[in-house]
């Protein structure tokens, strides 16, 4: 925790000293803790000990099965442009694990847990997108970064997309992905909340999130185009909360951030 606090405050040298000191005093089991190893490797890289830090993180990636650890470690390597092939492999491994986790996801899942999972997946898409950008795979990188932005709205992802666009001599254009046009209202009026299960850019299931409904809302949502919500080929499923709002002759779906 101390190392992470120091790294967060930009005090990499102090974090490095704290990590090296801990290595000399912590029990062997504590030294192998994944969070400790990640912070140590990050501190080593941040203070210029890149070979040492890369070795620490590579050992961690070769032994961890935790998708968050795999993702966070791959991201540190990507930012430092170290061992990008291993970073890409580990990032894809993390996403495979998230895909397995979401195979059985349903609309009965706890809403807060579903949202937290979506944010973690968005972070993993951002990581892989950034690795691919570093490797010069710009087209594939954009698919991951845009999906990450739509699901997570993290400012860091916006920076990555901006740099990607800039590298190709174009300006970044980010549409409001939280608002989708559903078509004419046809005498419908009002709003209602719905839970959506999305997979491969399509709606797999729709359920009202409360007692209130809009006539024909299921069909309207089912026909909506969720372009860019998933990277090409992704097998991950996401639960999203949204409001169908029909007003002024039109209906739209407004997704919770």
PDB file of C-alpha atoms in Angstrom:
ATOM      1  CA  UNK A   1       0.000   0.000   0.000  1.00  0.00           C
ATOM      2  CA  UNK A   2       2.808   2.413   0.860  1.00  0.00           C
ATOM      3  CA  UNK A   3       4.463   1.895  -2.518  1.00  0.00           C
ATOM      4  CA  UNK A   4       1.190   2.474  -4.352  1.00  0.00           C
ATOM      5  CA  UNK A   5       0.552   5.666  -2.389  1.00  0.00           C
ATOM      6  CA  UNK A   6       4.035   6.952  -3.160  1.00  0.00           C
ATOM      7  CA  UNK A   7       3.746   6.026  -6.849  1.00  0.00           C
ATOM      8  CA  UNK A   8       0.379   7.772  -6.988  1.00  0.00           C
ATOM      9  CA  UNK A   9       1.997  10.903  -5.540  1.00  0.00           C
ATOM     10  CA  UNK A  10       4.779  10.776  -8.138  1.00  0.00           C
ATOM     11  CA  UNK A  11       7.408   9.780  -5.576  1.00  0.00           C
ATOM     12  CA  UNK A  12       8.891   6.856  -7.465  1.00  0.00           C
ATOM     13  CA  UNK A  13      12.269   7.044  -5.725  1.00  0.00           C
ATOM     14  CA  UNK A  14      10.667   6.767  -2.297  1.00  0.00           C
ATOM     15  CA  UNK A  15       8.477   3.914  -3.533  1.00  0.00           C
ATOM     16  CA  UNK A  16      11.580   2.110  -4.816  1.00  0.00           C
ATOM     17  CA  UNK A  17      13.347   2.517  -1.470  1.00  0.00           C
ATOM     18  CA  UNK A  18      10.277   1.272   0.383  1.00  0.00           C
ATOM     19  CA  UNK A  19      10.051  -1.754  -1.898  1.00  0.00           C
ATOM     20  CA  UNK A  20      13.692  -2.693  -1.598  1.00  0.00           C
ATOM     21  CA  UNK A  21      13.499  -2.313   2.171  1.00  0.00           C
ATOM     22  CA  UNK A  22      10.424  -4.527   2.286  1.00  0.00           C
ATOM     23  CA  UNK A  23      12.238  -7.233   0.341  1.00  0.00           C
ATOM     24  CA  UNK A  24      14.801  -7.399   3.120  1.00  0.00           C
ATOM     25  CA  UNK A  25      12.273  -7.631   5.932  1.00  0.00           C
ATOM     26  CA  UNK A  26       9.041  -9.175   4.690  1.00  0.00           C
ATOM     27  CA  UNK A  27       8.362 -12.914   5.029  1.00  0.00           C
ATOM     28  CA  UNK A  28       8.779 -14.857   1.803  1.00  0.00           C
ATOM     29  CA  UNK A  29       5.022 -15.321   1.405  1.00  0.00           C
ATOM     30  CA  UNK A  30       4.444 -11.556   1.631  1.00  0.00           C
ATOM     31  CA  UNK A  31       7.197 -10.912  -0.897  1.00  0.00           C
ATOM     32  CA  UNK A  32       5.316 -13.084  -3.395  1.00  0.00           C
ATOM     33  CA  UNK A  33       2.074 -11.136  -2.949  1.00  0.00           C
ATOM     34  CA  UNK A  34       0.915 -10.065  -6.418  1.00  0.00           C
ATOM     35  CA  UNK A  35       0.048  -6.501  -5.425  1.00  0.00           C
ATOM     36  CA  UNK A  36       3.483  -6.114  -3.833  1.00  0.00           C
ATOM     37  CA  UNK A  37       5.274  -7.524  -6.880  1.00  0.00           C
ATOM     38  CA  UNK A  38       3.338  -5.228  -9.212  1.00  0.00           C
ATOM     39  CA  UNK A  39       4.113  -2.132  -7.147  1.00  0.00           C
ATOM     40  CA  UNK A  40       7.757  -3.155  -6.818  1.00  0.00           C
ATOM     41  CA  UNK A  41       8.186  -3.692 -10.549  1.00  0.00           C
ATOM     42  CA  UNK A  42       6.427  -0.401 -11.273  1.00  0.00           C
ATOM     43  CA  UNK A  43       8.729   1.439  -8.850  1.00  0.00           C
ATOM     44  CA  UNK A  44      11.812  -0.195 -10.312  1.00  0.00           C
ATOM     45  CA  UNK A  45      10.874   0.864 -13.839  1.00  0.00           C
ATOM     46  CA  UNK A  46       9.898   4.376 -12.746  1.00  0.00           C
ATOM     47  CA  UNK A  47      13.319   4.931 -11.188  1.00  0.00           C
ATOM     48  CA  UNK A  48      15.231   3.769 -14.254  1.00  0.00           C
ATOM     49  CA  UNK A  49      15.839   0.169 -13.172  1.00  0.00           C
ATOM     50  CA  UNK A  50      14.030  -1.013 -16.288  1.00  0.00           C
ATOM     51  CA  UNK A  51      15.680  -4.413 -16.667  1.00  0.00           C
ATOM     52  CA  UNK A  52      15.108  -5.195 -13.019  1.00  0.00           C
ATOM     53  CA  UNK A  53      11.517  -3.971 -13.141  1.00  0.00           C
ATOM     54  CA  UNK A  54      10.774  -5.856 -16.353  1.00  0.00           C
ATOM     55  CA  UNK A  55      12.115  -9.066 -14.797  1.00  0.00           C
ATOM     56  CA  UNK A  56       9.920  -8.552 -11.723  1.00  0.00           C
ATOM     57  CA  UNK A  57       6.807  -7.982 -13.821  1.00  0.00           C
ATOM     58  CA  UNK A  58       7.549 -10.765 -16.292  1.00  0.00           C
ATOM     59  CA  UNK A  59       7.823 -13.247 -13.419  1.00  0.00           C
ATOM     60  CA  UNK A  60       4.516 -11.968 -12.075  1.00  0.00           C
ATOM     61  CA  UNK A  61       2.787 -12.363 -15.449  1.00  0.00           C
ATOM     62  CA  UNK A  62       4.095 -15.898 -15.854  1.00  0.00           C
ATOM     63  CA  UNK A  63       2.612 -16.959 -12.522  1.00  0.00           C
ATOM     64  CA  UNK A  64      -0.621 -14.996 -12.114  1.00  0.00           C
ATOM     65  CA  UNK A  65      -4.087 -16.129 -13.128  1.00  0.00           C
ATOM     66  CA  UNK A  66      -5.841 -13.008 -11.837  1.00  0.00           C
ATOM     67  CA  UNK A  67      -7.242 -10.924 -14.733  1.00  0.00           C
ATOM     68  CA  UNK A  68      -6.806  -7.625 -12.869  1.00  0.00           C
ATOM     69  CA  UNK A  69      -3.176  -8.431 -12.073  1.00  0.00           C
ATOM     70  CA  UNK A  70      -2.544  -9.507 -15.665  1.00  0.00           C
ATOM     71  CA  UNK A  71      -4.115  -6.321 -16.986  1.00  0.00           C
ATOM     72  CA  UNK A  72      -2.454  -3.885 -14.583  1.00  0.00           C
ATOM     73  CA  UNK A  73       0.967  -5.471 -15.057  1.00  0.00           C
ATOM     74  CA  UNK A  74       0.632  -5.481 -18.841  1.00  0.00           C
ATOM     75  CA  UNK A  75      -0.299  -1.803 -18.709  1.00  0.00           C
ATOM     76  CA  UNK A  76       2.832  -0.868 -16.731  1.00  0.00           C
ATOM     77  CA  UNK A  77       4.955  -2.677 -19.327  1.00  0.00           C
ATOM     78  CA  UNK A  78       3.078  -0.963 -22.161  1.00  0.00           C
ATOM     79  CA  UNK A  79       3.561   2.529 -20.729  1.00  0.00           C
ATOM     80  CA  UNK A  80       7.295   1.817 -20.451  1.00  0.00           C
ATOM     81  CA  UNK A  81       7.371   0.125 -23.909  1.00  0.00           C
ATOM     82  CA  UNK A  82       8.916  -2.986 -22.356  1.00  0.00           C
ATOM     83  CA  UNK A  83       8.335  -6.544 -23.632  1.00  0.00           C
ATOM     84  CA  UNK A  84       5.269  -5.574 -25.621  1.00  0.00           C
ATOM     85  CA  UNK A  85       4.699  -9.114 -26.986  1.00  0.00           C
ATOM     86  CA  UNK A  86       4.405 -10.463 -23.430  1.00  0.00           C
ATOM     87  CA  UNK A  87       2.237  -7.504 -22.444  1.00  0.00           C
ATOM     88  CA  UNK A  88      -0.097  -8.192 -25.382  1.00  0.00           C
ATOM     89  CA  UNK A  89      -0.277 -11.906 -24.580  1.00  0.00           C
ATOM     90  CA  UNK A  90      -1.068 -11.201 -20.939  1.00  0.00           C
ATOM     91  CA  UNK A  91      -3.650  -8.555 -21.817  1.00  0.00           C
ATOM     92  CA  UNK A  92      -5.439 -10.959 -24.142  1.00  0.00           C
ATOM     93  CA  UNK A  93      -5.256 -13.611 -21.425  1.00  0.00           C
ATOM     94  CA  UNK A  94      -6.972 -11.221 -19.011  1.00  0.00           C
ATOM     95  CA  UNK A  95      -9.731 -10.541 -21.542  1.00  0.00           C
ATOM     96  CA  UNK A  96     -10.206 -14.274 -22.135  1.00  0.00           C
ATOM     97  CA  UNK A  97     -10.761 -14.680 -18.405  1.00  0.00           C
ATOM     98  CA  UNK A  98     -13.285 -11.843 -18.391  1.00  0.00           C
ATOM     99  CA  UNK A  99     -15.075 -13.513 -21.316  1.00  0.00           C
ATOM    100  CA  UNK A 100     -15.286 -16.721 -19.270  1.00  0.00           C
ATOM    101  CA  UNK A 101     -16.626 -14.769 -16.300  1.00  0.00           C
ATOM    102  CA  UNK A 102     -19.362 -13.153 -18.386  1.00  0.00           C
ATOM    103  CA  UNK A 103     -20.463 -16.357 -20.141  1.00  0.00           C
ATOM    104  CA  UNK A 104     -23.053 -16.939 -17.441  1.00  0.00           C
ATOM    105  CA  UNK A 105     -23.919 -13.309 -16.675  1.00  0.00           C
ATOM    106  CA  UNK A 106     -27.616 -12.484 -16.540  1.00  0.00           C
ATOM    107  CA  UNK A 107     -29.892  -9.553 -15.864  1.00  0.00           C
ATOM    108  CA  UNK A 108     -30.436 -10.941 -12.355  1.00  0.00           C
ATOM    109  CA  UNK A 109     -26.860  -9.974 -11.403  1.00  0.00           C
ATOM    110  CA  UNK A 110     -26.331  -7.299  -8.776  1.00  0.00           C
ATOM    111  CA  UNK A 111     -26.388  -3.930 -10.612  1.00  0.00           C
ATOM    112  CA  UNK A 112     -23.362  -2.530  -8.785  1.00  0.00           C
ATOM    113  CA  UNK A 113     -21.356  -5.700  -9.413  1.00  0.00           C
ATOM    114  CA  UNK A 114     -22.274  -5.557 -13.100  1.00  0.00           C
ATOM    115  CA  UNK A 115     -21.149  -1.946 -13.327  1.00  0.00           C
ATOM    116  CA  UNK A 116     -17.859  -2.672 -11.538  1.00  0.00           C
ATOM    117  CA  UNK A 117     -17.215  -5.565 -13.891  1.00  0.00           C
ATOM    118  CA  UNK A 118     -17.917  -3.344 -16.900  1.00  0.00           C
ATOM    119  CA  UNK A 119     -15.393  -0.763 -15.668  1.00  0.00           C
ATOM    120  CA  UNK A 120     -12.745  -3.482 -15.194  1.00  0.00           C
ATOM    121  CA  UNK A 121     -13.378  -4.802 -18.696  1.00  0.00           C
ATOM    122  CA  UNK A 122     -13.182  -1.279 -20.137  1.00  0.00           C
ATOM    123  CA  UNK A 123      -9.797  -0.860 -18.435  1.00  0.00           C
ATOM    124  CA  UNK A 124      -8.623  -4.135 -19.974  1.00  0.00           C
ATOM    125  CA  UNK A 125      -9.773  -3.036 -23.437  1.00  0.00           C
ATOM    126  CA  UNK A 126      -7.893   0.225 -22.930  1.00  0.00           C
ATOM    127  CA  UNK A 127      -4.751  -1.670 -21.929  1.00  0.00           C
ATOM    128  CA  UNK A 128      -4.792  -3.895 -24.997  1.00  0.00           C
ATOM    129  CA  UNK A 129      -5.601  -0.933 -27.229  1.00  0.00           C
ATOM    130  CA  UNK A 130      -2.646   0.977 -25.854  1.00  0.00           C
ATOM    131  CA  UNK A 131      -0.319  -2.005 -26.282  1.00  0.00           C
ATOM    132  CA  UNK A 132      -1.456  -2.444 -29.886  1.00  0.00           C
ATOM    133  CA  UNK A 133      -0.882   1.259 -30.501  1.00  0.00           C
ATOM    134  CA  UNK A 134       2.654   0.938 -29.138  1.00  0.00           C
ATOM    135  CA  UNK A 135       3.165  -1.987 -31.503  1.00  0.00           C
ATOM    136  CA  UNK A 136       1.969   0.052 -34.483  1.00  0.00           C
ATOM    137  CA  UNK A 137      -1.249  -1.929 -34.950  1.00  0.00           C
ATOM    138  CA  UNK A 138      -3.358   1.198 -35.233  1.00  0.00           C
ATOM    139  CA  UNK A 139      -6.585  -0.159 -36.757  1.00  0.00           C
ATOM    140  CA  UNK A 140      -6.923  -2.943 -34.184  1.00  0.00           C
ATOM    141  CA  UNK A 141      -5.929  -0.558 -31.397  1.00  0.00           C
ATOM    142  CA  UNK A 142      -8.739   1.854 -32.248  1.00  0.00           C
ATOM    143  CA  UNK A 143     -11.393  -0.843 -31.929  1.00  0.00           C
ATOM    144  CA  UNK A 144     -10.301  -1.625 -28.387  1.00  0.00           C
ATOM    145  CA  UNK A 145      -9.813   1.985 -27.349  1.00  0.00           C
ATOM    146  CA  UNK A 146     -13.212   3.125 -28.649  1.00  0.00           C
ATOM    147  CA  UNK A 147     -14.957   0.217 -26.902  1.00  0.00           C
ATOM    148  CA  UNK A 148     -13.067   1.122 -23.725  1.00  0.00           C
ATOM    149  CA  UNK A 149     -14.201   4.734 -24.004  1.00  0.00           C
ATOM    150  CA  UNK A 150     -17.843   3.816 -24.564  1.00  0.00           C
ATOM    151  CA  UNK A 151     -17.935   1.471 -21.571  1.00  0.00           C
ATOM    152  CA  UNK A 152     -15.642   3.308 -19.174  1.00  0.00           C
ATOM    153  CA  UNK A 153     -15.419   7.001 -20.124  1.00  0.00           C
ATOM    154  CA  UNK A 154     -11.979   7.098 -18.502  1.00  0.00           C
ATOM    155  CA  UNK A 155     -10.013  10.302 -19.278  1.00  0.00           C
ATOM    156  CA  UNK A 156      -6.887   8.172 -19.816  1.00  0.00           C
ATOM    157  CA  UNK A 157      -8.652   6.344 -22.640  1.00  0.00           C
ATOM    158  CA  UNK A 158      -9.547   9.688 -24.213  1.00  0.00           C
ATOM    159  CA  UNK A 159      -5.853  10.626 -24.110  1.00  0.00           C
ATOM    160  CA  UNK A 160      -4.936   7.345 -25.781  1.00  0.00           C
ATOM    161  CA  UNK A 161      -7.513   7.893 -28.528  1.00  0.00           C
ATOM    162  CA  UNK A 162      -6.259  11.446 -29.025  1.00  0.00           C
ATOM    163  CA  UNK A 163      -2.686  10.235 -29.418  1.00  0.00           C
ATOM    164  CA  UNK A 164      -3.793   7.520 -31.820  1.00  0.00           C
ATOM    165  CA  UNK A 165      -5.679  10.016 -33.976  1.00  0.00           C
ATOM    166  CA  UNK A 166      -2.807  12.484 -33.846  1.00  0.00           C
ATOM    167  CA  UNK A 167      -0.320   9.829 -34.978  1.00  0.00           C
ATOM    168  CA  UNK A 168      -2.439   9.394 -38.103  1.00  0.00           C
ATOM    169  CA  UNK A 169      -2.781  13.117 -38.763  1.00  0.00           C
ATOM    170  CA  UNK A 170      -6.474  13.403 -37.899  1.00  0.00           C
ATOM    171  CA  UNK A 171      -8.570  14.966 -35.175  1.00  0.00           C
ATOM    172  CA  UNK A 172     -10.304  12.847 -32.589  1.00  0.00           C
ATOM    173  CA  UNK A 173     -14.078  12.607 -32.888  1.00  0.00           C
ATOM    174  CA  UNK A 174     -15.945  11.091 -29.947  1.00  0.00           C
ATOM    175  CA  UNK A 175     -19.708  10.798 -30.308  1.00  0.00           C
ATOM    176  CA  UNK A 176     -22.055  10.714 -27.345  1.00  0.00           C
ATOM    177  CA  UNK A 177     -22.165   6.932 -27.008  1.00  0.00           C
ATOM    178  CA  UNK A 178     -24.532   7.092 -24.060  1.00  0.00           C
ATOM    179  CA  UNK A 179     -27.444   8.294 -26.186  1.00  0.00           C
ATOM    180  CA  UNK A 180     -28.819   6.153 -29.013  1.00  0.00           C
ATOM    181  CA  UNK A 181     -31.674   7.154 -31.302  1.00  0.00           C
ATOM    182  CA  UNK A 182     -34.479   4.583 -31.298  1.00  0.00           C
ATOM    183  CA  UNK A 183     -36.738   6.143 -33.914  1.00  0.00           C
ATOM    184  CA  UNK A 184     -40.125   7.908 -34.040  1.00  0.00           C
ATOM    185  CA  UNK A 185     -42.160   7.952 -30.845  1.00  0.00           C
ATOM    186  CA  UNK A 186     -45.431   7.173 -32.655  1.00  0.00           C
ATOM    187  CA  UNK A 187     -47.599   8.577 -29.860  1.00  0.00           C
ATOM    188  CA  UNK A 188     -45.354   7.191 -27.131  1.00  0.00           C
ATOM    189  CA  UNK A 189     -44.479   9.593 -24.340  1.00  0.00           C
ATOM    190  CA  UNK A 190     -42.550   9.337 -21.084  1.00  0.00           C
ATOM    191  CA  UNK A 191     -39.546   7.393 -19.862  1.00  0.00           C
ATOM    192  CA  UNK A 192     -38.814   4.012 -18.292  1.00  0.00           C
ATOM    193  CA  UNK A 193     -35.723   2.191 -17.057  1.00  0.00           C
ATOM    194  CA  UNK A 194     -34.485  -1.070 -18.615  1.00  0.00           C
ATOM    195  CA  UNK A 195     -31.638  -3.506 -18.048  1.00  0.00           C
ATOM    196  CA  UNK A 196     -29.900  -4.786 -21.172  1.00  0.00           C
ATOM    197  CA  UNK A 197     -27.646  -7.777 -21.742  1.00  0.00           C
ATOM    198  CA  UNK A 198     -25.306  -7.024 -24.635  1.00  0.00           C
ATOM    199  CA  UNK A 199     -23.033  -9.400 -26.518  1.00  0.00           C
ATOM    200  CA  UNK A 200     -21.198  -8.935 -29.823  1.00  0.00           C
ATOM    201  CA  UNK A 201     -22.857  -5.562 -30.322  1.00  0.00           C
ATOM    202  CA  UNK A 202     -26.373  -6.942 -30.032  1.00  0.00           C
ATOM    203  CA  UNK A 203     -29.062  -7.007 -27.353  1.00  0.00           C
ATOM    204  CA  UNK A 204     -29.411 -10.553 -26.014  1.00  0.00           C
ATOM    205  CA  UNK A 205     -31.998  -9.812 -23.342  1.00  0.00           C
ATOM    206  CA  UNK A 206     -34.093  -6.873 -22.137  1.00  0.00           C
ATOM    207  CA  UNK A 207     -36.008  -6.494 -18.886  1.00  0.00           C
ATOM    208  CA  UNK A 208     -37.717  -3.517 -17.229  1.00  0.00           C
ATOM    209  CA  UNK A 209     -35.747  -2.279 -14.230  1.00  0.00           C
ATOM    210  CA  UNK A 210     -38.883  -1.056 -12.478  1.00  0.00           C
ATOM    211  CA  UNK A 211     -42.658  -1.103 -12.665  1.00  0.00           C
ATOM    212  CA  UNK A 212     -42.820   1.534 -15.379  1.00  0.00           C
ATOM    213  CA  UNK A 213     -42.623   0.539 -19.073  1.00  0.00           C
ATOM    214  CA  UNK A 214     -42.926   2.130 -22.513  1.00  0.00           C
ATOM    215  CA  UNK A 215     -45.151   0.311 -25.053  1.00  0.00           C
ATOM    216  CA  UNK A 216     -42.991  -1.393 -27.673  1.00  0.00           C
ATOM    217  CA  UNK A 217     -39.728  -0.412 -25.964  1.00  0.00           C
ATOM    218  CA  UNK A 218     -38.307  -3.933 -26.225  1.00  0.00           C
ATOM    219  CA  UNK A 219     -38.593  -3.893 -30.004  1.00  0.00           C
ATOM    220  CA  UNK A 220     -37.131  -0.392 -30.220  1.00  0.00           C
ATOM    221  CA  UNK A 221     -34.120  -1.385 -28.116  1.00  0.00           C
ATOM    222  CA  UNK A 222     -33.645  -4.678 -29.958  1.00  0.00           C
ATOM    223  CA  UNK A 223     -33.309  -2.782 -33.254  1.00  0.00           C
ATOM    224  CA  UNK A 224     -30.783  -0.284 -31.864  1.00  0.00           C
ATOM    225  CA  UNK A 225     -27.260  -0.363 -33.243  1.00  0.00           C
ATOM    226  CA  UNK A 226     -24.583  -0.619 -30.566  1.00  0.00           C
ATOM    227  CA  UNK A 227     -21.762   0.139 -32.992  1.00  0.00           C
ATOM    228  CA  UNK A 228     -18.321   0.197 -31.393  1.00  0.00           C
ATOM    229  CA  UNK A 229     -19.507  -1.044 -28.000  1.00  0.00           C
ATOM    230  CA  UNK A 230     -17.310  -4.133 -28.365  1.00  0.00           C
ATOM    231  CA  UNK A 231     -13.966  -4.700 -30.092  1.00  0.00           C
ATOM    232  CA  UNK A 232     -14.271  -6.901 -33.203  1.00  0.00           C
ATOM    233  CA  UNK A 233     -14.486 -10.567 -32.252  1.00  0.00           C
ATOM    234  CA  UNK A 234     -15.034  -9.961 -28.538  1.00  0.00           C
ATOM    235  CA  UNK A 235     -16.930 -12.718 -26.699  1.00  0.00           C
ATOM    236  CA  UNK A 236     -17.515 -10.601 -23.600  1.00  0.00           C
ATOM    237  CA  UNK A 237     -21.057  -9.862 -22.416  1.00  0.00           C
ATOM    238  CA  UNK A 238     -22.036  -6.673 -20.602  1.00  0.00           C
ATOM    239  CA  UNK A 239     -25.050  -5.649 -18.554  1.00  0.00           C
ATOM    240  CA  UNK A 240     -26.078  -2.037 -19.096  1.00  0.00           C
ATOM    241  CA  UNK A 241     -28.743   0.092 -17.459  1.00  0.00           C
ATOM    242  CA  UNK A 242     -30.602   2.515 -19.701  1.00  0.00           C
ATOM    243  CA  UNK A 243     -33.604   4.798 -19.893  1.00  0.00           C
ATOM    244  CA  UNK A 244     -35.974   4.826 -22.837  1.00  0.00           C
ATOM    245  CA  UNK A 245     -37.096   8.428 -23.181  1.00  0.00           C
ATOM    246  CA  UNK A 246     -39.843   9.274 -25.650  1.00  0.00           C
ATOM    247  CA  UNK A 247     -40.483  12.974 -26.180  1.00  0.00           C
ATOM    248  CA  UNK A 248     -41.031  15.540 -28.930  1.00  0.00           C
ATOM    249  CA  UNK A 249     -41.927  12.812 -31.415  1.00  0.00           C
ATOM    250  CA  UNK A 250     -38.788  10.681 -30.938  1.00  0.00           C
ATOM    251  CA  UNK A 251     -37.532   7.941 -28.647  1.00  0.00           C
ATOM    252  CA  UNK A 252     -33.960   7.563 -27.451  1.00  0.00           C
ATOM    253  CA  UNK A 253     -32.023   5.230 -25.196  1.00  0.00           C
ATOM    254  CA  UNK A 254     -29.865   6.949 -22.591  1.00  0.00           C
ATOM    255  CA  UNK A 255     -27.345   4.566 -21.029  1.00  0.00           C
ATOM    256  CA  UNK A 256     -26.022   4.921 -17.506  1.00  0.00           C
ATOM    257  CA  UNK A 257     -22.331   5.989 -17.593  1.00  0.00           C
TER     258      UNK A 257
END
